[in-house]
Coordinates of C-alpha atoms in Angstrom, one line a residue:
X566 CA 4.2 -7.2 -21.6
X567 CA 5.4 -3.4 -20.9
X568 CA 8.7 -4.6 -19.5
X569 CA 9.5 -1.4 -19.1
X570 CA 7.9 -0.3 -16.1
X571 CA 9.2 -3.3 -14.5
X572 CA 12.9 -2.7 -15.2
X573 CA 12.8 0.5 -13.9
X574 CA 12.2 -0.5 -10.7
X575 CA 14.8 -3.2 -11.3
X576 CA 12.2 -6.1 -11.3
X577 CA 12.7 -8.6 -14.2
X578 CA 8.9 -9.5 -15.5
X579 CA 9.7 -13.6 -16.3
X580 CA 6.0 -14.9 -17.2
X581 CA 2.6 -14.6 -15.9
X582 CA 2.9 -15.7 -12.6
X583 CA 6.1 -14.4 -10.9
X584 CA 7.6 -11.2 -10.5
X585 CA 11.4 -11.8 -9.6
X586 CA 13.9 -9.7 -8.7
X587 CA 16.9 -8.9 -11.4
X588 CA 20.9 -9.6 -10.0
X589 CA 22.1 -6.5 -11.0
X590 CA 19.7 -4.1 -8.8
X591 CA 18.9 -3.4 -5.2
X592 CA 16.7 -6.2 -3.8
X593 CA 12.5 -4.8 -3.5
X594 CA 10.3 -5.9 -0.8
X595 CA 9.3 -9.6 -1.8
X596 CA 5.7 -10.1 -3.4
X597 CA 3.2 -11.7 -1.3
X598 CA 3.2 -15.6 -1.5
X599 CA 1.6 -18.4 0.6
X600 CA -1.5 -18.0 2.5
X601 CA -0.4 -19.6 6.2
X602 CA -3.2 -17.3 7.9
X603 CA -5.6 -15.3 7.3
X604 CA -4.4 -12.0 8.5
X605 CA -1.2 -12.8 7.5
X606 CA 0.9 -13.7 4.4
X607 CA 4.3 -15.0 3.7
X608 CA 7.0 -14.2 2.0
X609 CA 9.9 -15.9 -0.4
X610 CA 12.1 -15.4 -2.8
X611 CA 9.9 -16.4 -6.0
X612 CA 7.3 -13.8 -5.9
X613 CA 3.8 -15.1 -7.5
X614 CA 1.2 -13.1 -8.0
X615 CA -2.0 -13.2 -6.1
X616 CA -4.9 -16.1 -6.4
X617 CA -7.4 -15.9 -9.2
X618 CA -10.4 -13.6 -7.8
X619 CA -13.9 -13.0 -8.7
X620 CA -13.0 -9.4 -9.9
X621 CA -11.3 -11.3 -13.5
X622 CA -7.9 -13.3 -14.8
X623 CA -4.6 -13.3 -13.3
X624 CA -3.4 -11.0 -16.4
X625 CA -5.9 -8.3 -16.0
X626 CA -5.2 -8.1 -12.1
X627 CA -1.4 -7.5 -13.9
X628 CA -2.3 -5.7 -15.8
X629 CA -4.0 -3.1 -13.8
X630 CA -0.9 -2.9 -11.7
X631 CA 1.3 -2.3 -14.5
X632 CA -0.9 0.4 -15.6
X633 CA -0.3 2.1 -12.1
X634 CA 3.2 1.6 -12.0
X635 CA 3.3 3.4 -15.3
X636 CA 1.5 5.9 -14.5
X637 CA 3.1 6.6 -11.1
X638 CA 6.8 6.2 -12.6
X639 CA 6.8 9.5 -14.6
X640 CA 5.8 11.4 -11.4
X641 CA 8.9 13.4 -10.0
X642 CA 7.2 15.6 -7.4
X643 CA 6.3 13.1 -4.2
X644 CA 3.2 14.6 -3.4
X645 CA 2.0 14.3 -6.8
X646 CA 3.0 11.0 -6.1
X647 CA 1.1 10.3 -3.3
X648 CA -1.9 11.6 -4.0
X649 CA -1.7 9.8 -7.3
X650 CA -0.8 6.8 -5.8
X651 CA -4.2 6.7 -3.2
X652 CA -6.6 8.1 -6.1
X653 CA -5.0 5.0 -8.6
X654 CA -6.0 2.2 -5.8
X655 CA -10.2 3.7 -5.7
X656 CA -9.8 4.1 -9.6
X657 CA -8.2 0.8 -11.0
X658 CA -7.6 -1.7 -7.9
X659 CA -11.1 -1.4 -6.7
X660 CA -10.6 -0.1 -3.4
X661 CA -13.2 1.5 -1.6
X662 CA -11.6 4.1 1.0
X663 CA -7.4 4.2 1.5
X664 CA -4.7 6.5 3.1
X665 CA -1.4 6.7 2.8
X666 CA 0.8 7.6 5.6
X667 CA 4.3 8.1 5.7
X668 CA 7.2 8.0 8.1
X669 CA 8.5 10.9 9.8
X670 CA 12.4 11.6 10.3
X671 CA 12.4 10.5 13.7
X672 CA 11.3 7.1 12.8
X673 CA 8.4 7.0 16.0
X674 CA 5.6 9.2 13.6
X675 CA 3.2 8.4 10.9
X676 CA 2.4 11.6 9.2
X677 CA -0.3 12.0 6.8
X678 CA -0.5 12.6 3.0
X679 CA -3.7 12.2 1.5
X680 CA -7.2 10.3 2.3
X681 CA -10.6 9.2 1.3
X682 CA -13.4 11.0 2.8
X683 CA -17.4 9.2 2.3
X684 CA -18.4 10.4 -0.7
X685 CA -15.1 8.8 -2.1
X686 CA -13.1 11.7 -2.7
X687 CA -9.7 12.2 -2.0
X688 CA -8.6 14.7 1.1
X689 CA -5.9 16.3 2.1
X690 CA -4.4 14.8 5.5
X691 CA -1.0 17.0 5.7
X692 CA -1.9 18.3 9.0
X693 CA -2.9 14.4 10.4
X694 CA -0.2 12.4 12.8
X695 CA 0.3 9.9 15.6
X696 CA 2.6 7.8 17.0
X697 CA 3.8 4.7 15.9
X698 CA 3.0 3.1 19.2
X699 CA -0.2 4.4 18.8
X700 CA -1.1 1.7 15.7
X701 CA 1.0 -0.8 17.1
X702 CA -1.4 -1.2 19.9
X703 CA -3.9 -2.6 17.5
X704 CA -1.4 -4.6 15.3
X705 CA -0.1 -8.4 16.3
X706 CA 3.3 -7.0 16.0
X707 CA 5.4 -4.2 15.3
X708 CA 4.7 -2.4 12.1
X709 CA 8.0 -2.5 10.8
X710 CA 7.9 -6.1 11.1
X711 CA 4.5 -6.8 9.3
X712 CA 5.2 -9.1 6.2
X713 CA 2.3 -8.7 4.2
X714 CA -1.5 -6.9 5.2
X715 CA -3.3 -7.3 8.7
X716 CA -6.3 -6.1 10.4
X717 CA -6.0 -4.0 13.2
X718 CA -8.0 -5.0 15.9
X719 CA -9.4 -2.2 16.4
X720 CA -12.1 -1.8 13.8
X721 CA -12.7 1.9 14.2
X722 CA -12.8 3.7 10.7
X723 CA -12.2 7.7 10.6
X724 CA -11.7 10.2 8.1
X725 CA -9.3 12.8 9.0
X726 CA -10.4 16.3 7.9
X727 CA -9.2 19.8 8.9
X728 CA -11.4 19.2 12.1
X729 CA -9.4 16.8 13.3
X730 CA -10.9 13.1 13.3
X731 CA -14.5 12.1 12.2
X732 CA -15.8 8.7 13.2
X733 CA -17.5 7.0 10.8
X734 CA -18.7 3.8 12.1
X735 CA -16.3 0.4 12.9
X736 CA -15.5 -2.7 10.6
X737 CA -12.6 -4.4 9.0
X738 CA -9.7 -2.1 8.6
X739 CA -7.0 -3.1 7.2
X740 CA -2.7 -1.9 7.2
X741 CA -0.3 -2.9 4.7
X742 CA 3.4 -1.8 5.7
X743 CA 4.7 0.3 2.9
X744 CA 8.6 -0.4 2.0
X745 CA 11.4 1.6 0.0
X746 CA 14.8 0.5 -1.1
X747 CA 16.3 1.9 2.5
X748 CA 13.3 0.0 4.6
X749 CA 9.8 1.4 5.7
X750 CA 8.2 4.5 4.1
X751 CA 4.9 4.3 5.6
X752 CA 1.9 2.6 5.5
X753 CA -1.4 2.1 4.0
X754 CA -4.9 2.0 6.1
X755 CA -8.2 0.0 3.7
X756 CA -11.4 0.2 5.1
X757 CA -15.1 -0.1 3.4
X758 CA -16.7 2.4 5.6
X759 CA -19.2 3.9 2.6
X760 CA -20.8 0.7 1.4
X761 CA -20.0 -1.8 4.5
X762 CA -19.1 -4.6 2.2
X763 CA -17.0 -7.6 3.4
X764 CA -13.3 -7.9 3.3
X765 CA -11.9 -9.6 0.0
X766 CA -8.1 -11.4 0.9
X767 CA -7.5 -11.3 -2.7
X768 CA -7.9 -8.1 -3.1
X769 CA -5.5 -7.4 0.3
X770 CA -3.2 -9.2 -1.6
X771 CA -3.6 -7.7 -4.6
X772 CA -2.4 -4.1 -2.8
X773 CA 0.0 -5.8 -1.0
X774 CA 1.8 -6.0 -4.6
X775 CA 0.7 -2.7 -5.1
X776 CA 2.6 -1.1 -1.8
X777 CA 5.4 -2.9 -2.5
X778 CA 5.8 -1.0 -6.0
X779 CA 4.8 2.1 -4.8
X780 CA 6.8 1.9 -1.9
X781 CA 9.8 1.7 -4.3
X782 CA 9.0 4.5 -6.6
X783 CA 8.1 6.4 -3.2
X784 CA 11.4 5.8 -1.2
X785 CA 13.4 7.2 -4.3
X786 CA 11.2 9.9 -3.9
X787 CA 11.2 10.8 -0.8
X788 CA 14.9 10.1 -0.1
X789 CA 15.6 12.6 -3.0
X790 CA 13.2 15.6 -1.1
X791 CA 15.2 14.7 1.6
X792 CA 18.6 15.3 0.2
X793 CA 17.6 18.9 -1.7
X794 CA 16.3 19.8 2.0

């Protein structure tokens, strides 16, 4: 089952269904479980994967997170990383438009990494921040509080370039709270501002697995760029 991958971020792969996490290692974020509302999901202890989709089996939704998490693993430099991590998500987890955001030392600023502009492409957003606050206007509580992916409420859906912010139209958009071994990293915005299709849950919670995984592999990261600094 590529075992491997798992262990390495000290998550003990038990059968199809549950990821839980081994004794012997720092705790991860726990897996999306439940369904108590829509926007929101809970979480537990025994970590099962997301429903059954349209999009195929349970195993091949596994699958295709393994397949990230392998390929991200090997990646030493954090903004290879990153951008890796936000091209992976359009590539093999079907999403349509993401950025990934991170948290700045002072704990109040999301800066940005990289982006999807509308022809699908991945941009640079380096030069991109805002205030924490800022989001939390939009969200039903405070980010570092968010259990599982929510929709801001504010459906406005931009694409940062080197201009500063372009609107591109408003819809669903949603935030998943991105978690390292020493708490938040960042976050990660979803929208489907190029083809306007609706929002698929199982597919939120399908990158809610995702960012907790990469939010592993990112803290060590980023907590090691911290320490050479």
């Amino acid at each position: 089952h590529g075992t491997g991958a798992w262990l390495a971020l000290g998550i003990r792969y038990t059968d199809r269904r549950a990821f839980i996490p081994s004794n012997n290692c720092h705790r991860p974020t726990d897996l999306p479980a439940g369904r108590d509302h829509p926007h929101r999901r809970k979480w537990y202890n025994a970590l099962p994967m997301p429903p059954v989709s349209e999009s195929g089996p349970q195993d091949a939704l596994i699958g295709r997170i393994l397949e990230c998490v392998k390929e991200l693993l090997p990646l030493q430099d954090l903004d290879s990383l990153l951008r890796r991590g936000v091209e992976l998500a359009r590539q093999k987890l079907g999403v349509e438009r993401c950025s990934l955001w991170l948290l700045d030392f002072d704990g109040v600023t999301l800066r940005g990494t990289y982006g999807t502009d509308m022809q699908g492409a991945t941009t640079d957003e380096h030069g991109s921040h805002f205030k924490v606050a800022e989001l939390e206007n939009d969200l039903p509580r405070p980010l570092a509080e968010l259990d599982g992916w929510t929709i801001k409420t504010n459906g406005k859906r931009i694409s940062w370039t080197e201009f500063g912010e372009q609107d591109n139209g408003e819809g669903w958009n949603s935030v998943i709270p991105v978690h390292g071994p020493d708490g938040q990293v960042g976050c990660l915005f979803q929208d489907a501002a190029i083809t306007n299709r609706p929002l698929d849950p199982h597919q939120q919670d399908l990158m809610t697995v995702y960012c907790s995984l990469l939010g592993q592999i990112a803290g060590r990261r980023l907590a090691e760029s911290r320490e050479s600094i």
